[in-house]
Each structure stands twice: as C-alpha cells, then as structure tokens.
Short mmCIF file of C-alpha atoms in Angstrom, two decimals:
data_model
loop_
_atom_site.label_atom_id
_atom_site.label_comp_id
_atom_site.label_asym_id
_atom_site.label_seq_id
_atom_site.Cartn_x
_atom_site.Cartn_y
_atom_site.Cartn_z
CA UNK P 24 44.38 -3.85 -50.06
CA UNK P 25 44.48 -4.07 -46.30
CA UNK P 26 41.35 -5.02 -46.21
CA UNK P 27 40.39 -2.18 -43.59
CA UNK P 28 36.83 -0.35 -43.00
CA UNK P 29 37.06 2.70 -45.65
CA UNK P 30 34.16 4.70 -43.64
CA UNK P 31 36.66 6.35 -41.24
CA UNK P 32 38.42 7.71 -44.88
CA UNK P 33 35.17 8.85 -46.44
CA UNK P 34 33.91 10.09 -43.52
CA UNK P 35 37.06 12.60 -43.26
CA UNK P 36 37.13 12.94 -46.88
CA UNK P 37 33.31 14.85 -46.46
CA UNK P 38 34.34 16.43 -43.38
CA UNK P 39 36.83 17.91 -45.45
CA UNK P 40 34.72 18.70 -48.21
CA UNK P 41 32.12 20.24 -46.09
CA UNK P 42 34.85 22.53 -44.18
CA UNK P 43 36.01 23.53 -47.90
CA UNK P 44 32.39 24.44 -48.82
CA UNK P 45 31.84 21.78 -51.24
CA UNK P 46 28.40 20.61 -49.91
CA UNK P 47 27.44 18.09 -53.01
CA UNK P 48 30.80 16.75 -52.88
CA UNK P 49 30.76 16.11 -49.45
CA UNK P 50 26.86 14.72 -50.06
CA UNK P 51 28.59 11.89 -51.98
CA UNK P 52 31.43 11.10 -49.61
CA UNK P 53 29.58 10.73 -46.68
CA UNK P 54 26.68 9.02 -48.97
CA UNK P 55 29.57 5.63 -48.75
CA UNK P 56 29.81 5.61 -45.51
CA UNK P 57 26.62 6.89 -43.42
CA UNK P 58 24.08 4.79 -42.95
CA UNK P 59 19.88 5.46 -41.68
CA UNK P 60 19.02 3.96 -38.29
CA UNK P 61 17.41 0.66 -37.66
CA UNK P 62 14.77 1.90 -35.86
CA UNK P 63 14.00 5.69 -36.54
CA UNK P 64 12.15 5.85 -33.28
CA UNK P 65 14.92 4.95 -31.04
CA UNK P 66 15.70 7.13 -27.96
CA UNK P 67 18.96 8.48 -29.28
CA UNK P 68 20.27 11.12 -31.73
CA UNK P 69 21.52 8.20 -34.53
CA UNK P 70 25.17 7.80 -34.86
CA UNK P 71 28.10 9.61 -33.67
CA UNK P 72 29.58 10.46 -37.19
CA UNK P 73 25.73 11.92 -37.89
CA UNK P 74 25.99 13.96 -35.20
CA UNK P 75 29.55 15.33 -36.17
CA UNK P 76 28.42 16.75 -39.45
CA UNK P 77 25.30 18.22 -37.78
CA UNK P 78 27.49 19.85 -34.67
CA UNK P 79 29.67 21.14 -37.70
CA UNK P 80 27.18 22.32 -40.21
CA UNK P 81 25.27 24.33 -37.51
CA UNK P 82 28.40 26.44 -35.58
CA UNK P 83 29.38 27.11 -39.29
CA UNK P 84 26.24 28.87 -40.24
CA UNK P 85 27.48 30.56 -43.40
CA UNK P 86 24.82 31.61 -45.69
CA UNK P 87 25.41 31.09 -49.17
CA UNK P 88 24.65 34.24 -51.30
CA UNK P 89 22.85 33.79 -55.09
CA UNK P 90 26.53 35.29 -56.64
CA UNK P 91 25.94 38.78 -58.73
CA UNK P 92 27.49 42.04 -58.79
CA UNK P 93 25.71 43.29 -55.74
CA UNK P 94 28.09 46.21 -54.04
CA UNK P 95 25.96 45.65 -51.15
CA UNK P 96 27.10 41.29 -50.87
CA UNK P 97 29.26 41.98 -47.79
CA UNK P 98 26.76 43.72 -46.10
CA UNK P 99 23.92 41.47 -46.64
CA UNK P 100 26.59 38.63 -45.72
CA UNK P 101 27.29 40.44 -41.97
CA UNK P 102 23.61 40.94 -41.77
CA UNK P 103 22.66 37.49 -42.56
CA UNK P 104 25.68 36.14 -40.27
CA UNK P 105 24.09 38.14 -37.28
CA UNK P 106 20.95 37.31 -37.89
CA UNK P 107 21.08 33.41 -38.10
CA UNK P 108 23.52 33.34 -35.42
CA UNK P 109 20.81 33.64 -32.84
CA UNK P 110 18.97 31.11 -35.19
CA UNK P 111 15.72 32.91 -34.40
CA UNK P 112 12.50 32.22 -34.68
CA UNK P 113 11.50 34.89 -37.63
CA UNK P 114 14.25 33.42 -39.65
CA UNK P 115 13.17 29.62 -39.55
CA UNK P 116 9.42 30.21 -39.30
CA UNK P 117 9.30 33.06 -41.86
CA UNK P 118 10.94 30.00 -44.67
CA UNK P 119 14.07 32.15 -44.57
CA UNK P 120 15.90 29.16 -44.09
CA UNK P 121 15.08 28.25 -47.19
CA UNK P 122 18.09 30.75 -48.05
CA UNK P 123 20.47 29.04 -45.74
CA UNK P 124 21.90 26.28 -47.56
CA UNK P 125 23.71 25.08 -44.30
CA UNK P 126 20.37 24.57 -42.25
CA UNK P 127 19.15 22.79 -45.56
CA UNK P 128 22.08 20.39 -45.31
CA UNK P 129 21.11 19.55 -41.62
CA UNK P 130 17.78 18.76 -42.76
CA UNK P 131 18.80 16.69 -45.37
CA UNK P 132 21.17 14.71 -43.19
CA UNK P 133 18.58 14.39 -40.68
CA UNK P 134 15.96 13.65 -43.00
CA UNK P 135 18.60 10.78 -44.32
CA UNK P 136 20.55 9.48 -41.62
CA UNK P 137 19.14 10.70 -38.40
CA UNK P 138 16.68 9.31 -35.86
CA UNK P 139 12.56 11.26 -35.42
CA UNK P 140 14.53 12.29 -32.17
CA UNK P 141 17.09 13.79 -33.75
CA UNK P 142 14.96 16.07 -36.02
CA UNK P 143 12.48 17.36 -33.64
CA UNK P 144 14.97 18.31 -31.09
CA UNK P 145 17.29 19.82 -34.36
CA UNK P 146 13.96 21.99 -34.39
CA UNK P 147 13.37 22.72 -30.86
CA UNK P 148 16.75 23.58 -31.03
CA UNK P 149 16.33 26.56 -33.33
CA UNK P 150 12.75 27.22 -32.16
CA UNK P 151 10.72 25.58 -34.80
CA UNK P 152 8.07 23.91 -32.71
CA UNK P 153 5.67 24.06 -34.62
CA UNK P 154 7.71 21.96 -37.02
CA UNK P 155 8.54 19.16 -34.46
CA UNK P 156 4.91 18.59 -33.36
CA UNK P 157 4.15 18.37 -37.15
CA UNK P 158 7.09 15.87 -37.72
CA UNK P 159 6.08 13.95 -34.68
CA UNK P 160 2.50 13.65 -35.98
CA UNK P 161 3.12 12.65 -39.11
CA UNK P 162 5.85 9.75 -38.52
CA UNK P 163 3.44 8.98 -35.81
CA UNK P 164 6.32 8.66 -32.98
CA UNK P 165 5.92 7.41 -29.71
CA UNK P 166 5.20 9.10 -26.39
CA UNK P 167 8.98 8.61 -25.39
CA UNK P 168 10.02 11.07 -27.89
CA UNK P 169 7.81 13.25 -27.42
CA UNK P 170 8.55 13.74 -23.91
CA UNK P 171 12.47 13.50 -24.60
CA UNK P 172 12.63 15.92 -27.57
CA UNK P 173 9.80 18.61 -26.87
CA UNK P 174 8.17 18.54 -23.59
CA UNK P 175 11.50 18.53 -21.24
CA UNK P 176 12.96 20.93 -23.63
CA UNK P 177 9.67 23.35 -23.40
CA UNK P 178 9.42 22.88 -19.34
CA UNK P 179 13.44 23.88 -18.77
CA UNK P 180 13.41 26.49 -20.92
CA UNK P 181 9.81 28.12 -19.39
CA UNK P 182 8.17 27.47 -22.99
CA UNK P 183 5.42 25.21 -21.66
CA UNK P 184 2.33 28.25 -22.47
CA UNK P 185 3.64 27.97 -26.00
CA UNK P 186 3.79 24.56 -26.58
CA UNK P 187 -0.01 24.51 -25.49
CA UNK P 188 -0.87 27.08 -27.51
CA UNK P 189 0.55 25.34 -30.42
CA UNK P 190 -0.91 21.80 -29.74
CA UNK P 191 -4.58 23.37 -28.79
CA UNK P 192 -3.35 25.60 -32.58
CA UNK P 193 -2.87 22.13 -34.53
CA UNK P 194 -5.49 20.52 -33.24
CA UNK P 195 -7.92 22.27 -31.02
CA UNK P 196 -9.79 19.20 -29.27
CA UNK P 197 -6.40 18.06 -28.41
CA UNK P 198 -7.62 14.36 -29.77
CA UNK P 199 -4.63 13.70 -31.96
CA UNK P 200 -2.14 14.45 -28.63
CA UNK P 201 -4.16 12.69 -25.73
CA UNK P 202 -1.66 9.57 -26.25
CA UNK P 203 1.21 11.60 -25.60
CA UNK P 204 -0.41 14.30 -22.97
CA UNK P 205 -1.53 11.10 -21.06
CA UNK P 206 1.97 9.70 -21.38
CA UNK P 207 3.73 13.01 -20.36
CA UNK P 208 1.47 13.20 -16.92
CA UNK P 209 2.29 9.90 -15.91
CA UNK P 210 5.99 11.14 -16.48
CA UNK P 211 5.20 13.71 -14.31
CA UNK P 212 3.86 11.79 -11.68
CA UNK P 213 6.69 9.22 -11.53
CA UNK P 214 9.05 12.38 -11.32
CA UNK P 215 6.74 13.79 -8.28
CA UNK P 216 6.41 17.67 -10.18
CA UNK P 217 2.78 17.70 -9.72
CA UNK P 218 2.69 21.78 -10.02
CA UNK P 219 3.16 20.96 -13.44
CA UNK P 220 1.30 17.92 -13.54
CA UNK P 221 -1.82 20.33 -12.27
CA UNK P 222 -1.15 22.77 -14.88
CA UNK P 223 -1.17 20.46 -17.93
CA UNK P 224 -4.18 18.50 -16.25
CA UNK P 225 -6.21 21.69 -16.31
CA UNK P 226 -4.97 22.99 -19.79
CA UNK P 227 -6.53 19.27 -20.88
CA UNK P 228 -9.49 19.78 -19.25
CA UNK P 229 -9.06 16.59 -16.98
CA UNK P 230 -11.22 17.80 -14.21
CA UNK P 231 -11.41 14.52 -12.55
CA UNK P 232 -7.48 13.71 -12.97
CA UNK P 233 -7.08 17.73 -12.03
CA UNK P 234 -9.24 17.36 -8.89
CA UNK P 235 -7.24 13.97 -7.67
CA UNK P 236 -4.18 16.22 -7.88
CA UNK P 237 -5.93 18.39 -5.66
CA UNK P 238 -6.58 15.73 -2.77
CA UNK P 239 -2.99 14.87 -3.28
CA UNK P 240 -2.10 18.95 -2.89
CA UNK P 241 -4.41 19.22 0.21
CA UNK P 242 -3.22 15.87 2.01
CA UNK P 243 0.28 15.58 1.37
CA UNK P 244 2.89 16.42 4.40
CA UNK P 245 0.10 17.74 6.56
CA UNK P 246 1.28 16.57 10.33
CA UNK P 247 -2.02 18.17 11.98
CA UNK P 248 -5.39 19.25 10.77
CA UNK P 249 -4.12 22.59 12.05
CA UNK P 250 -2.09 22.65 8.38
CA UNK P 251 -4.96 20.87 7.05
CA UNK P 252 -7.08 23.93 7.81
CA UNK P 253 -4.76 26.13 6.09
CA UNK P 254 -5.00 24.31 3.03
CA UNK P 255 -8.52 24.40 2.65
CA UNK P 256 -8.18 26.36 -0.95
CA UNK P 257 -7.87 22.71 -2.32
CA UNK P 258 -10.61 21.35 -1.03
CA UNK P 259 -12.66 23.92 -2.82
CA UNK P 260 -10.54 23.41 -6.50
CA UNK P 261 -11.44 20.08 -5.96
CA UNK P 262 -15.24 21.15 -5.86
CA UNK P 263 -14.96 23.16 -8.88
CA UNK P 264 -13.44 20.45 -10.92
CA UNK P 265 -15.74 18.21 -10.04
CA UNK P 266 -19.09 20.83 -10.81
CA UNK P 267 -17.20 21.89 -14.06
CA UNK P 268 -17.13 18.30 -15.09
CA UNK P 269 -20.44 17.22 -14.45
CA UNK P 270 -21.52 20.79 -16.21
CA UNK P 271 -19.93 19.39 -18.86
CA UNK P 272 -21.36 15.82 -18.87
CA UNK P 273 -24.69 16.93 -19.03
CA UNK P 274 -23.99 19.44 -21.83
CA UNK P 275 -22.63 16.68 -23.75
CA UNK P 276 -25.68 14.00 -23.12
CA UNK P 277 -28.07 16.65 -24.90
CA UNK P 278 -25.90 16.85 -28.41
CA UNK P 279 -24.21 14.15 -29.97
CA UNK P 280 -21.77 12.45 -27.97
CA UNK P 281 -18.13 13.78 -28.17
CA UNK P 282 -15.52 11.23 -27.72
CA UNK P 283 -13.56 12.56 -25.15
CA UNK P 284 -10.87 9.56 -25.67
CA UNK P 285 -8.25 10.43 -22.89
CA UNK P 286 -9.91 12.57 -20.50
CA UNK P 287 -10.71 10.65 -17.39
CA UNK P 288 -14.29 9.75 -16.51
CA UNK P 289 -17.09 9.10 -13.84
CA UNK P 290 -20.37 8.53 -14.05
CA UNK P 291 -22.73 11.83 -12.20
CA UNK P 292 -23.57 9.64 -9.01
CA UNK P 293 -19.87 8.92 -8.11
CA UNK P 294 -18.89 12.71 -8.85
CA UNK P 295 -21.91 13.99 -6.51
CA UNK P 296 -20.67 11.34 -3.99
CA UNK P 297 -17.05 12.54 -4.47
CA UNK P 298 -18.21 16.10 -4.08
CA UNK P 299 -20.66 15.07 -0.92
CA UNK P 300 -16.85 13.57 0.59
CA UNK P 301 -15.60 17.29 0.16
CA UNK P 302 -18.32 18.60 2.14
CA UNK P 303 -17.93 16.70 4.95
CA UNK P 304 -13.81 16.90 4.50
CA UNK P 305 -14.28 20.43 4.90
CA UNK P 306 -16.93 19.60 8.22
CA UNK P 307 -14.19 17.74 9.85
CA UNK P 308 -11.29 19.97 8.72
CA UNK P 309 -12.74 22.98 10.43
CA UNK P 310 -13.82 20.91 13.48
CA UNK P 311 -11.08 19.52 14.22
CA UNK P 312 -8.76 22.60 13.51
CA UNK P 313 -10.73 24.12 16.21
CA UNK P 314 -10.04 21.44 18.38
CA UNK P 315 -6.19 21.59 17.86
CA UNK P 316 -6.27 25.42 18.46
CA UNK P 317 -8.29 25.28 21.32
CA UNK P 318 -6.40 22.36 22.75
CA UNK P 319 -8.65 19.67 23.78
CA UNK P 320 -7.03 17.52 20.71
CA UNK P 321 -5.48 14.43 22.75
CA UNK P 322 -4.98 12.07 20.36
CA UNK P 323 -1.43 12.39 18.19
CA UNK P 324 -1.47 9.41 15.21
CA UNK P 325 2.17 9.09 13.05
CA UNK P 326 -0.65 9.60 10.12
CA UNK P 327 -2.76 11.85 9.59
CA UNK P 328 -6.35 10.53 8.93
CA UNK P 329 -8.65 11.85 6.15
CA UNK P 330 -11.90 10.86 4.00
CA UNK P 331 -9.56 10.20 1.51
CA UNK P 332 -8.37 7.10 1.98
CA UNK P 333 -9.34 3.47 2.18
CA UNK P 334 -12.13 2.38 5.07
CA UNK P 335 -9.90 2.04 7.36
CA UNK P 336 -8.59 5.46 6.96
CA UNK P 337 -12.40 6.57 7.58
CA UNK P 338 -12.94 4.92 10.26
CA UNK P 339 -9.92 6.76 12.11
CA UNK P 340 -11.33 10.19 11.03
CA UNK P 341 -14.69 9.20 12.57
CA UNK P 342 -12.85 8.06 15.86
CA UNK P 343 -10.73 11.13 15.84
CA UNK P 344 -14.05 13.16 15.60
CA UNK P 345 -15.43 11.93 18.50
CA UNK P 346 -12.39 12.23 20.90
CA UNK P 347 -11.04 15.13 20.06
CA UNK P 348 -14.35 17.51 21.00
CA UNK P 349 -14.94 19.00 24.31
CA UNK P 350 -16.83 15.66 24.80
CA UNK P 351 -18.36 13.04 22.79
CA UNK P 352 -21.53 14.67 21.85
CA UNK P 353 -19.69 17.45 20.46
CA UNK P 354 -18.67 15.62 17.50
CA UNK P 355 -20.54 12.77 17.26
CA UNK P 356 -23.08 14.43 14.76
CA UNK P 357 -20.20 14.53 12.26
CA UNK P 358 -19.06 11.56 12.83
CA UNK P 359 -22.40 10.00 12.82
CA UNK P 360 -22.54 11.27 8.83
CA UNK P 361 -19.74 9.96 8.32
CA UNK P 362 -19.92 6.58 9.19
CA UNK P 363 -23.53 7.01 7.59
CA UNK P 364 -22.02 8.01 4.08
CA UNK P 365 -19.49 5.66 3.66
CA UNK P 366 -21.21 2.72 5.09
CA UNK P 367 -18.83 2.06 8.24
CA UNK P 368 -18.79 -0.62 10.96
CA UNK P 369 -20.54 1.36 13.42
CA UNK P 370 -20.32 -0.79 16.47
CA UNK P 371 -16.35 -1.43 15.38
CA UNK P 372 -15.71 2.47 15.49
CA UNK P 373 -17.92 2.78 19.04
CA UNK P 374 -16.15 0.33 20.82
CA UNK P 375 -12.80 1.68 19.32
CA UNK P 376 -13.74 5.00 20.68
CA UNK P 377 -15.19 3.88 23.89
CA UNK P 378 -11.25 1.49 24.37
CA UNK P 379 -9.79 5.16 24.50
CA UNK P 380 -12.16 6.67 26.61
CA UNK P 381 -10.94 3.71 29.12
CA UNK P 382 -7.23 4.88 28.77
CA UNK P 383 -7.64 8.27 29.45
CA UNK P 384 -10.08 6.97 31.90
CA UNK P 385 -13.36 9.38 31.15
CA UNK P 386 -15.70 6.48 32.21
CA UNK P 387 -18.97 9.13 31.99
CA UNK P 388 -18.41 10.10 28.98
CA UNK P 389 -18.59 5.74 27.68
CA UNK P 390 -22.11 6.76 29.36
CA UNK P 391 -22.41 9.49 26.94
CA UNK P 392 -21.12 7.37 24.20
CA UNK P 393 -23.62 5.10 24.75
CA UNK P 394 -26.23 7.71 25.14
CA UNK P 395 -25.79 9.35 21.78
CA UNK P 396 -25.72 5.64 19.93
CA UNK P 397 -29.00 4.25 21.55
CA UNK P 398 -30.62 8.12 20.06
CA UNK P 399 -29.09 7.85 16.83
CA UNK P 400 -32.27 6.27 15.69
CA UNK P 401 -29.93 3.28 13.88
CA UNK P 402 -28.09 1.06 16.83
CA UNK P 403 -29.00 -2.40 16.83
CA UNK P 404 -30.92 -3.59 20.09
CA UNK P 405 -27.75 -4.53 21.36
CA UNK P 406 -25.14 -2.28 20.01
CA UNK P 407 -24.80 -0.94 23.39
CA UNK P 408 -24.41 -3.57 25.44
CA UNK P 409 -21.68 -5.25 22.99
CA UNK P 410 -19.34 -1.20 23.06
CA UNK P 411 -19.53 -2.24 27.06
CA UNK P 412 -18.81 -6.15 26.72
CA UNK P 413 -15.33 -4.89 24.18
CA UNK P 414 -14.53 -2.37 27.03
CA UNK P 415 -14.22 -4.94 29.53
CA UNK P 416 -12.51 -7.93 27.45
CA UNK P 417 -9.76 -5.54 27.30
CA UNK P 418 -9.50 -3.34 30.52
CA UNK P 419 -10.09 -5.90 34.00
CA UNK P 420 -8.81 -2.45 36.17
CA UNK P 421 -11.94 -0.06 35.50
CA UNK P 422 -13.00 1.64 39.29
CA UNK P 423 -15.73 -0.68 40.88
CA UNK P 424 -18.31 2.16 40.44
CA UNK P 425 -18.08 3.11 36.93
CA UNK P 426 -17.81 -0.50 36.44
CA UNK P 427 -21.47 -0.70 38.29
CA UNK P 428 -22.86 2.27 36.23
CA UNK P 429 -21.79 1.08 33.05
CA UNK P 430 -23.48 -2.79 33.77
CA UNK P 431 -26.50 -1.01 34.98
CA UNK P 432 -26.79 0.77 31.52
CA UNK P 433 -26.84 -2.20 29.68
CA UNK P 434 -30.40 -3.85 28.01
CA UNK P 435 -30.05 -7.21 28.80
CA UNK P 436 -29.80 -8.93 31.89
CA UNK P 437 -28.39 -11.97 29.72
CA UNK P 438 -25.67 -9.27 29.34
CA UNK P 439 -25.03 -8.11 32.51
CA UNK P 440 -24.64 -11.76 33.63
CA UNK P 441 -21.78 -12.12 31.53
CA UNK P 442 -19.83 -8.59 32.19
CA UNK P 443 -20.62 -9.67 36.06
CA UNK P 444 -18.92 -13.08 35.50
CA UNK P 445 -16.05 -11.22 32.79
CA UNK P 446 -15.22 -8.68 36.09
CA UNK P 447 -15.60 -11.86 38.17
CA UNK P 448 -18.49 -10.40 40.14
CA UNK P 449 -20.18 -13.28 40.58
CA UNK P 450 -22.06 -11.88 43.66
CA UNK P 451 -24.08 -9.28 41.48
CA UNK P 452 -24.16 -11.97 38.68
CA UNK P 453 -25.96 -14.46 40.99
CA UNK P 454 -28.69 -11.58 42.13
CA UNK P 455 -29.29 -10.70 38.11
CA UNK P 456 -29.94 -14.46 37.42
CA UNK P 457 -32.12 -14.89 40.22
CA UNK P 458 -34.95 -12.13 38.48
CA UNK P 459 -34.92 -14.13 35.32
CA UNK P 460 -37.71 -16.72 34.26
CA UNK P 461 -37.38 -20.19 36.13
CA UNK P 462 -36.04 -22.84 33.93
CA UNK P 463 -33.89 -19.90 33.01
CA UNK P 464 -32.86 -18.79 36.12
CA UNK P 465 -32.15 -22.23 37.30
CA UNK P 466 -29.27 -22.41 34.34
CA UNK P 467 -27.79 -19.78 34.81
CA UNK P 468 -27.56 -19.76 39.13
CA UNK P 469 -26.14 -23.51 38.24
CA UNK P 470 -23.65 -21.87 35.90
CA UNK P 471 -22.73 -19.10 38.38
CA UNK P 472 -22.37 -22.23 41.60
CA UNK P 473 -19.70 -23.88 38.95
CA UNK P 474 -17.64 -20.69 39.12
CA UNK P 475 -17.80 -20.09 42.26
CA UNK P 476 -16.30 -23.73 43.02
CA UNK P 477 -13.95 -23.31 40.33
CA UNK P 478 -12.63 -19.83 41.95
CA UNK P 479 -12.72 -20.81 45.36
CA UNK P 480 -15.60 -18.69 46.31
CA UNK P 481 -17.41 -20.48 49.01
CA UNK P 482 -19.54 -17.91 49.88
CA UNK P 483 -21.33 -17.12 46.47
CA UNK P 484 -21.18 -20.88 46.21
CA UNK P 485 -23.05 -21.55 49.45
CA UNK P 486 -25.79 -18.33 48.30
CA UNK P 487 -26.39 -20.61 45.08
CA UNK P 488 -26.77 -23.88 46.72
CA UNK P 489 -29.34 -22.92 48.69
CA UNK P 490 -31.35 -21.25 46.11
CA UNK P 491 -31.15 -24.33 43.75
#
C-alpha cells in the first residue's frame, strides 16, 4: 500500500527461514527478491544480500542427517560437525558434500545469483581447485578472474606447486591456459615479483621469456661490475634457456609442427646471436671485475653499462673496456669483438676513448690507441688521423710535445696541415705545405699567409711571402 521496495521484507523473511532450517522455504523467499548479475564476469562477488546468505549458510555448516532410528545420529552428527568445520579437502573432493545440504545451498545460490568470481573463489575457499579451474574453463572467463579468484589466492597461501600440477593435470600442453598464464606474468611484471614471474616462466617452458628474466636478474641494482661478477650464475641460466630452446626448435622442425600458441619465440640465428652476447657478457664481466679489484678501474658512470641494452649502451661497455685495463691494449681485443658483433661506430667509440685519455692526460697511450686501430686489420685509411683531429677540436691545452708526436703519427700531410692550423701552429703548418706537389703547395702556403695576416703573425707571414 505504501508503495515501498518489498525485497528488504523477503529478503529477511528467507534469512529467517534459512536460520529456522527451512531451506526450500527460504529458496522461494529469496527467489522474489534476488536477482543474477548483469554481467557474470564482473570483478566482484555479485550483490551484498548474495553474499549475506552465503557468509550465513557457510559458518552454519550443519549437516542434515537422512532421519532413521540410528542410536549412533548424534555421533555421526559431532563427527560430521568436526569434520566439515575445517571444510577439507577429502570432504569436498571425495563428493561428500554431496551429503551437506548447506554447501549444496551455496552452490545453488551461486550457481543462481552469484558472479564466475564468486564461485571459483567459494571453491578456493574450501580447497576445491580443481573445481574452479574447471568452472573457469567452461564459462570461458577472463584472465582478470582468473588472477583475482585463483592465482593470488594460490601464491598467498604457498599453493602455487599445486595449482601447476593441476593445470599441467587438466590439460598437460598447458594450451587451453596460455591466455591466462600469459595474462598472470604480465601481472607479475607490473607488480615487480619476478621470483615468481621466473618460476611460472619456467614451469611454462618459456625459455626465451625465462632467459629475459634472467638479464633482468643479472643487471638489475648492480652499482659495479664487481656485483656484476658475483652474479654471474645468471648469465649462465640465461645460456641454458636459450640451448634448451633451440634443442627444442629443432626437435620440433623434424615431426609435425606443434603449435606452441603462447610461448615466446625466435628464430635459431637470433638465439645463437643472443647466446654469442652472453659469451662476450661474461668476457667483459670477468675483465672488468678484475679491473675493479685490482684497482686500475678509473672511470665511475651513475649507470652501469652492459651488452644488454640499446647501441648506445654498447658502445659505453666497449669504451669502458678499453680504459679501465692496465692500458689500452689490454682490453682492446674485447672491445674490438664487441664493436665487431654488434656493428658499432668504430671511429665514434675511438675518439670517445681517446677524449678521456686527454683528461686524465695519458697522451702515449692515444699513441697506443692509435696503434692497436691502424693493426686491427679494419680502420679506414683515415680513421686515425680523424681520433687525433676530435682530440684536438675539443682540448686546445695538450703539452707542445705530445701535441708534436701525435701530428707526426698522422697519414696525411693534408691532415697535419689542418691540426697545425687547429693548434694555431702555423709555423710547422707552413713547412708541411711546402713538401707537397706545386699547384698544391702553392694553395695551401697562400692559405697559411691569410692566417698569418689575420692573427697578426708577421713572421710566418713574411716566411710565406717569400716562398710564393
């Protein structure tokens, strides 16, 4: 008559009911004013009065006994109590629960009224996994709740080795779960718990995800490659990923193909170059771990450089190499390789090197440098000269002999010319343009008289008058 909602009265009505024992009674009442959700897949456990008769129904767990003139009912009704109170796994597994007719009226208003979510974590709650993978398979749920109903419940309460057994049980190429097992380690890697990430990315058999974790493992926090050194275990699980994947691979080619729908993969070249990269990681590791311990290591980055990363990255490691040995030769082998493998800008990681060597002032060992490029069997016919010309575009204040020695080393006079004229030596410039071929030499002595005038040098002026 006053025209208000009547599900707040049913919905105590079959409270009621249900607290009095009358299960089909309080079926009916609650029948009016429950209703099934929009969207059974939605991230939630359905409604709140849903979730009231559940809460109720399972601290009640009363079974119902078949009524006869059994002596022994009271005993049977204390064992049964005890026994579902810990709502273990023998009793739901065995069926037993088919004798509980207080779990059957969760089910029934789960089945009815509640969300997927709701029923698979009703499951997990009473350790029925096995039946919430099932139900998640067959309504064909998505990733979200399977990651919010059984693989957060599994990883807090240490039941992770089970649920794999049980998914690998179900279905023992995994096929039917690599949407959600794909979804799950992404949720992993957004949440940063890569231990577990690694351990679900080897029970998948993801080699090649498995041995990116690895890198991750190995270069993560490291502030020297002294900790680098000590984490050298990685580098090697990355190796025997990679080997057990391309075992794999080629087992595969020779039989039919298997669709291996989720599991990452690479073709054999770029795993062989991948595990080539781990080689020479482990080269560089262990040289320049020595270095740090012995304590010629100068050079202190805020990052840490390794083969890892972009070019860029490379081309630090192959710097590092060089300056961080005794002396350049040391580890220029290594980071010859390097640059060789990943296809580097030589002469831009020589001059880089040989800009340092100016700091910290170790002009002989530019001369070494230089040495070790022109034998590498590679350098372009002026690869030297150009390391020298960067050197001095940059540094105006290197000592007037090293400054001599390192013109003198270069190939072309054209070359010298110009670092004369860069250092404003237009003395020795003049006396390098005088040996070249006439017309030539006439250019560049005219070229030399300009800058004289323009600098105010009347001497070197007066020297290339005359000899025009």
């Amino acid at each position: 008559k006053s025209g208000l909602d009547p599900g707040g009265a049913w919905h105590a009505w079959g409270m009621a009911c249900l607290k009095a024992g009358n299960l089909s009674s309080a079926r009916e009442k609650f029948n009016r004013c429950l209703k099934p959700p929009m969207d059974l897949n939605q991230l939630n456990h359905g409604s709140r009065l849903v979730q009231d008769v559940i809460q109720y129904l399972e601290s009640t767990v009363k079974p119902i006994l078949i009524a006869d003139d059994d002596y022994f009912a009271t005993l049977r009704e204390l064992e049964a109590t005890l026994r579902t109170r810990s709502l273990s796994l023998d009793m739901m597994c065995e069926g037993k629960i088919q004798h509980n007719s207080y779990y059957q009226e969760c089910l029934f208003y789960l089945h009815s009224y509640g969300t997927n979510l709701a029923i698979i974590s009703f499951y997990m709650r009473h350790d029925c996994m096995r039946e919430a993978l099932l139900h998640l398979l067959n309504k064909e749920s998505p990733s979200e709740v399977f990651i919010e109903g059984i693989f957060i419940p599994s990883y807090e309460s240490g039941k992770l080795h089970m649920l794999e057994n049980l998914l690998e049980t179900i279905d023992p190429g995994l096929e039917s779960w690599g949407v959600y097992l794909i979804a799950v380690c992404k949720y992993l890697q957004r949440k940063n718990y890569y231990h577990i990430l690694y351990e679900l990315q080897q029970f998948m058999k993801d080699h090649v995800r498995a041995a990116m974790t690895c890198i991750r493992f190995f270069t993560h926090g490291a502030k020297s490659y002294t900790e680098l050194g000590g984490k050298q275990t990685w580098l090697l699980k990355i190796k025997d990923h990679l080997k057990v994947y391309l075992q794999e691979v080629s087992r595969s080619s020779g039989r039919k193909k298997i669709a291996f729908t989720f599991r990452k993969k690479m073709s054999a070249t770029d795993v062989s170059r991948h595990i080539n990269t781990v080689d020479l990681q482990m080269e560089v590791t262990k040289f320049l771990h020595r270095c740090e311990s012995s304590g010629t290591s100068q050079m202190t980055g805020s990052s840490l450089p390794t083969l890892f990363g972009n070019n860029y990255m490379k081309m630090d490691v192959a710097c590092k190499v060089m300056l961080e040995g005794k002396n350049i030769e040391e580890g220029f082998g290594i980071a010859f390789r390097v640059l060789q493998d990943f296809q580097l800008e030589a002469t831009e990681v020589y001059s880089k090197v040989a800009k340092q060597l100016v700091k910290q002032q170790k002009y002989s060992e530019i001369r070494q440098l230089l040495k070790c490029v022109n034998e590498s069997g590679i350098a372009a016919k002026n690869d030297g000269d150009n390391i020298i010309l960067n050197c001095l575009n940059e540094f105006k204040n290197i000592p007037t002999e090293d400054l001599d020695n390192l013109i003198q080393d270069m190939d072309s006079d054209e070359n010298k010319i110009q670092a004369y004229v860069m250092c404003n030596k237009l003395r020795s410039a003049y006396l390098v343009s005088v040996r070249q071929e006439k017309t030539r030499a006439v250019q560049l002595v005219q070229h030399v008289r300009q800058l004289a005038e323009n600098s105010g040098d009347d001497v070197v002026k007066a020297i290339c008058a005359q000899w025009l």
